[in-house]
Coordinates of C-alpha atoms and ligand atoms in Angstrom, one line a residue:
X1 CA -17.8 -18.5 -1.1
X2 CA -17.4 -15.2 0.3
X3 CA -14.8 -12.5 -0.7
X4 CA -14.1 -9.6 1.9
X5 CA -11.9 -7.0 0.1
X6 CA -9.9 -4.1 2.3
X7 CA -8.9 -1.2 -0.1
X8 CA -8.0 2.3 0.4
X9 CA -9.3 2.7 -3.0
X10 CA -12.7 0.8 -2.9
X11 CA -14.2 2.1 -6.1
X12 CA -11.4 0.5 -8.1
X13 CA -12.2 -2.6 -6.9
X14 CA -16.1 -2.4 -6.8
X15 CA -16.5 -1.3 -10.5
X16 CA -14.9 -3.9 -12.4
X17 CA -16.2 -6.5 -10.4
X18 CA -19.7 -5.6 -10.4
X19 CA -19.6 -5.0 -14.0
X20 CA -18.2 -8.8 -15.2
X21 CA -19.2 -12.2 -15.1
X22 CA -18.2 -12.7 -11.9
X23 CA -20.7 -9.6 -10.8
X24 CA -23.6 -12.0 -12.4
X25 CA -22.1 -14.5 -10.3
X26 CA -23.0 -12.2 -7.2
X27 CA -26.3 -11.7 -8.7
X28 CA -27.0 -15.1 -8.9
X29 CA -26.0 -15.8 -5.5
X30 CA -23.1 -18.1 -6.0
X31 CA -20.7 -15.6 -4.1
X32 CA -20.4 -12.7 -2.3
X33 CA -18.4 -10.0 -2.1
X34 CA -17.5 -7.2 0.3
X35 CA -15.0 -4.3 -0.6
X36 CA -13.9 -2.4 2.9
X37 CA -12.6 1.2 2.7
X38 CA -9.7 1.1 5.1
X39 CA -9.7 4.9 5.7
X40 CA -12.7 3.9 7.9
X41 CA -10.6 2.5 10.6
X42 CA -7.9 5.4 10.0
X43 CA -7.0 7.5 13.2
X44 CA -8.0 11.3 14.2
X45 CA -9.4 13.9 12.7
X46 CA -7.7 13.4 9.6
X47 CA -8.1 9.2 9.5
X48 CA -4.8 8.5 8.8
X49 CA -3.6 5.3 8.0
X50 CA 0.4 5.5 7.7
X51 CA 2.9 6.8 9.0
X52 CA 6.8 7.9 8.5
X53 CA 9.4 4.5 9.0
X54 CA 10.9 3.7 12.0
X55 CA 15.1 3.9 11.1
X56 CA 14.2 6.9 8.5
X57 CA 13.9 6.3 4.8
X58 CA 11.5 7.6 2.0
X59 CA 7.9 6.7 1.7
X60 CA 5.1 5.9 4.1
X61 CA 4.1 2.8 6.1
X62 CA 0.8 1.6 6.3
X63 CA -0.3 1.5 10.0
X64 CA -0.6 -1.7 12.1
X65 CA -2.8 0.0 14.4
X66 CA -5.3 0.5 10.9
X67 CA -5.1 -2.8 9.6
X68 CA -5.6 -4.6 12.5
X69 CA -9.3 -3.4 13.2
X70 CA -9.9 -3.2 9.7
X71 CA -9.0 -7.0 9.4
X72 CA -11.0 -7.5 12.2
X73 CA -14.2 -6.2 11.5
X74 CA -14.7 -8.8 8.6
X75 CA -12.9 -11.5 10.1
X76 CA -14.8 -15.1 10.9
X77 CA -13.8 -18.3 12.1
X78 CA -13.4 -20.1 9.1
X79 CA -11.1 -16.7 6.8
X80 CA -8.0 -17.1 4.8
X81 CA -6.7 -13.9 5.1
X82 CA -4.3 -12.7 2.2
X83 CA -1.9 -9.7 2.1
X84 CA -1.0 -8.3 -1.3
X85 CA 2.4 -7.3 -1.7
X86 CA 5.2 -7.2 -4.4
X87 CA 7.2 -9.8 -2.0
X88 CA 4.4 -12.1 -1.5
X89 CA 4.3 -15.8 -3.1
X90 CA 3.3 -15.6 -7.2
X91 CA -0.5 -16.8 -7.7
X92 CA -0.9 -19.1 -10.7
X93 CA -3.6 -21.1 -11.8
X94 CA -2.9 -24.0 -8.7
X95 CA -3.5 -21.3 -5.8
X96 CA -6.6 -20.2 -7.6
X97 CA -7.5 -23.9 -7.5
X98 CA -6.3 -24.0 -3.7
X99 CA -8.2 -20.5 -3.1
X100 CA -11.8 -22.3 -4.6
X101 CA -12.2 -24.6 -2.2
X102 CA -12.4 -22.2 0.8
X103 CA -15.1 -20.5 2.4
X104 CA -13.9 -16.9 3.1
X105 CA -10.8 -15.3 1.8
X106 CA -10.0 -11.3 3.3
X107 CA -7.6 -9.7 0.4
X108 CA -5.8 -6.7 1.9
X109 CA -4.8 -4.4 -0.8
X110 CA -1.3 -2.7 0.5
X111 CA -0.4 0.7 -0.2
X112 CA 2.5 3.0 0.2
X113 CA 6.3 2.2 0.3
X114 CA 4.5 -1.0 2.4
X115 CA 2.9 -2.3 5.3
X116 CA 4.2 -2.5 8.9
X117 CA 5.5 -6.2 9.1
X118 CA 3.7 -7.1 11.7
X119 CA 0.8 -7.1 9.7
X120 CA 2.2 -9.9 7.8
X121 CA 4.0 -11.5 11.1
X122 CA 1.0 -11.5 13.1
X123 CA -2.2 -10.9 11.1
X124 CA -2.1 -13.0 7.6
X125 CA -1.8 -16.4 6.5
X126 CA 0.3 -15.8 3.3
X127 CA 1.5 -13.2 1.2
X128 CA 0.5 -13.2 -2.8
X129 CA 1.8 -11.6 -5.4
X130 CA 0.8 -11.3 -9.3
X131 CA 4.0 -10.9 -11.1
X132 CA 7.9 -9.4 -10.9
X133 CA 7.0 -6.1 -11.7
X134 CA 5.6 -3.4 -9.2
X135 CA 2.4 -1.6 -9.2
X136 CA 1.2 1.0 -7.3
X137 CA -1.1 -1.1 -4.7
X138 CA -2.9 -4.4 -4.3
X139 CA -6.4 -3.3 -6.1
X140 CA -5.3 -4.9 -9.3
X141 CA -4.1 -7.8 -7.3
X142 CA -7.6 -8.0 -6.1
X143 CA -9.2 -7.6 -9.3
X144 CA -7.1 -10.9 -10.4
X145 CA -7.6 -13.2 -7.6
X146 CA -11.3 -12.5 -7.0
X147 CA -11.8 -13.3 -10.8
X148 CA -9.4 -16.1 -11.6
X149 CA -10.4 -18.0 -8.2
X150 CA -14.7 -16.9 -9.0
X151 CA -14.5 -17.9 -12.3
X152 CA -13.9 -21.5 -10.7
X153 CA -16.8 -21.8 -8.4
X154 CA -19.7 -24.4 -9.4
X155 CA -22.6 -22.1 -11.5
X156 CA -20.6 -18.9 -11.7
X157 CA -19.4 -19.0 -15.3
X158 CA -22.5 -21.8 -16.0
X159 CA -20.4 -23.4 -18.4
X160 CA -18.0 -25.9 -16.7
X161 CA -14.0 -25.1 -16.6
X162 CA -12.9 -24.7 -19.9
X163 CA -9.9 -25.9 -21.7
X164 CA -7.9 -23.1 -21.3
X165 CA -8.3 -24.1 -17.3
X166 CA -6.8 -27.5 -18.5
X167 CA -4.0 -26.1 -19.9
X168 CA -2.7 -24.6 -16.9
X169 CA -3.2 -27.8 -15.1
X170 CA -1.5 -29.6 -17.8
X171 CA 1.2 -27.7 -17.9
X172 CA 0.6 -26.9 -22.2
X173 CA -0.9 -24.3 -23.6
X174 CA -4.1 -24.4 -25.6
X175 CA -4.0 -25.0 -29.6
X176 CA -5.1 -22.7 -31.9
X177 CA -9.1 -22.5 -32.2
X178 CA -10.4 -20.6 -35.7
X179 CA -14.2 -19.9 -37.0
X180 CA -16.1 -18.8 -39.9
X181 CA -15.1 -17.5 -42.4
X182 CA -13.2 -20.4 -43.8
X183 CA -10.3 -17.9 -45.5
X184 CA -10.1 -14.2 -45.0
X185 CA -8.2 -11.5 -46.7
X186 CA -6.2 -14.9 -47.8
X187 CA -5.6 -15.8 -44.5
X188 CA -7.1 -19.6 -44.9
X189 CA -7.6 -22.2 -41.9
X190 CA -5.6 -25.3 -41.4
X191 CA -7.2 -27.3 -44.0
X192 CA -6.8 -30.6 -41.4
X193 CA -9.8 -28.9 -39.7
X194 CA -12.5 -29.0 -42.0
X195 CA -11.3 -32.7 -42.7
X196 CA -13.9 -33.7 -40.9
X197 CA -11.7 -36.6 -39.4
X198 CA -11.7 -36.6 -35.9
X199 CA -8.7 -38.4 -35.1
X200 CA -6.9 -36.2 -37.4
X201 CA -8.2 -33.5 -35.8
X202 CA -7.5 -34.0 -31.8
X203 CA -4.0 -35.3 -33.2
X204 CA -3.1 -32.1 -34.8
X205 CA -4.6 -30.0 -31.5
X206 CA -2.3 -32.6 -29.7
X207 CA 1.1 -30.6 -31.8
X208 CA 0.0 -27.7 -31.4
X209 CA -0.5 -27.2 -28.1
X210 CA 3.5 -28.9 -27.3
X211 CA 4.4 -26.8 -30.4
X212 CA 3.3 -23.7 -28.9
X213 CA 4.2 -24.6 -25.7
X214 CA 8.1 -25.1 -26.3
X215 CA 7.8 -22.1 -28.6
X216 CA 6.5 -19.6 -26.2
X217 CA 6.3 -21.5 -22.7
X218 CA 9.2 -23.6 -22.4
X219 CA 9.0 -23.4 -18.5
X220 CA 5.7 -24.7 -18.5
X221 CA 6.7 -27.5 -20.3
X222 CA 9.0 -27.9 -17.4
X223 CA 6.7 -27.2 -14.3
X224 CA 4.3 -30.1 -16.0
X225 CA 6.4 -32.9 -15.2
Ligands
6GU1 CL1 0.2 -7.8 -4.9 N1 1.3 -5.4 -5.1 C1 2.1 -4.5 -5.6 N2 2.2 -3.2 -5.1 N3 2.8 -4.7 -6.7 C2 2.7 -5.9 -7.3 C3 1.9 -6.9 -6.7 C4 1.2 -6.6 -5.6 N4 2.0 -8.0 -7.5 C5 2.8 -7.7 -8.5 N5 3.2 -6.4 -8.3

């Protein structure tokens, strides 16, 4: 799979990438990734890529005229392209899931008060967001997606999906996993655990995780059904 990110801020996307497990994944050959400065495409002397709003109003607009060529330039046959923006659909584990299975995705990291909407009308397939809270661009949008969709790709993390991947696709959370030393600073672990009984065992996991779940995650409880 192929990722094709457009950035004005390319170095905040590059770094952390490179530097994780999904950059061994790029090593290793299971994916690529490209990170596009968008300023390339900007216009004049100055490459500018916004603009004041049409109707008045505070803030900048990022240029269709920018993006257009920009999106272009890395555009194939077969891309998903994908708009980040503080309106755009929430990801979750599913779209990571969705996102896996296709060949190229073009993440557009938006910028500024926003992007002109015809952008979105006329040059995207969908709209993603990562949460109800606003940040100051897309890169950290990025950052999420490329790892949280990478991370499933056959050979990139070597080990399988996990159960914590499960758990997101069960709609409970994980149980509580503990290690050596057996007690610390009096702090002991469940004593069910070094019972050695495995039934016991996967039953007790089994409470914890719908414990924990209705505890801290009621509305993923909900979303499971
Ligand atoms: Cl994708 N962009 C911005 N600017 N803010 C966000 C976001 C995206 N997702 C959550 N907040």
């Amino acid at each position: 799979m192929r990722f094709d990110v457009l950035t004005l801020f390319p170095e905040m996307v590059e770094g952390p990438l490179r530097h994780s497990m999904i950059g061994r994944g790029i090593e290793a050959g299971r994916l690529e990734l490209g990170v596009h400065d968008i300023r390339t495409h900007g216009l004049g002397r100055h490459r500018t890529v916004d603009d004041a709003p049409f109707g008045g109003g505070s803030g900048m607009v990022m240029r269709v005229d920018v993006l257009d060529p920009a999106i272009a330039a890395v555009r194939r046959p077969d891309s998903h392209v994908v708009l980040f923006e503080p309106s755009g659909a929430r990801f979750d584990q599913r779209m990571a899931e969705r996102f896996a299975t296709l060949p190229h995705l073009v993440l557009i990291c938006g910028h500024y008060e926003g992007i002109d909407a015809r952008v979105r009308e006329h040059l995207v397939d969908e709209t993603v967001s990562i949460g109800d809270y606003v940040l100051t661009g897309g890169e950290y949008a990025a950052l999420v997606v490329v790892d949280a969709t990478a991370r499933l790709l056959p050979g990139v993390l070597g080990n399988a999906t996990s159960a914590m991947d499960e758990s997101f696709s069960s709609g409970t959370l994980e149980y509580p996993h503990y290690t050596r030393p057996r007690e610390y600073r009096g702090w002991p672990v469940p004593d069910v655990l070094l019972s050695g009984n495995h039934g016991k065992v996967e039953k007790w996991r089994r409470e914890q995780s719908l414990l924990r779940t209705a505890a801290i995650r009621p509305d993923l409880a909900r979303k499971g059904d």
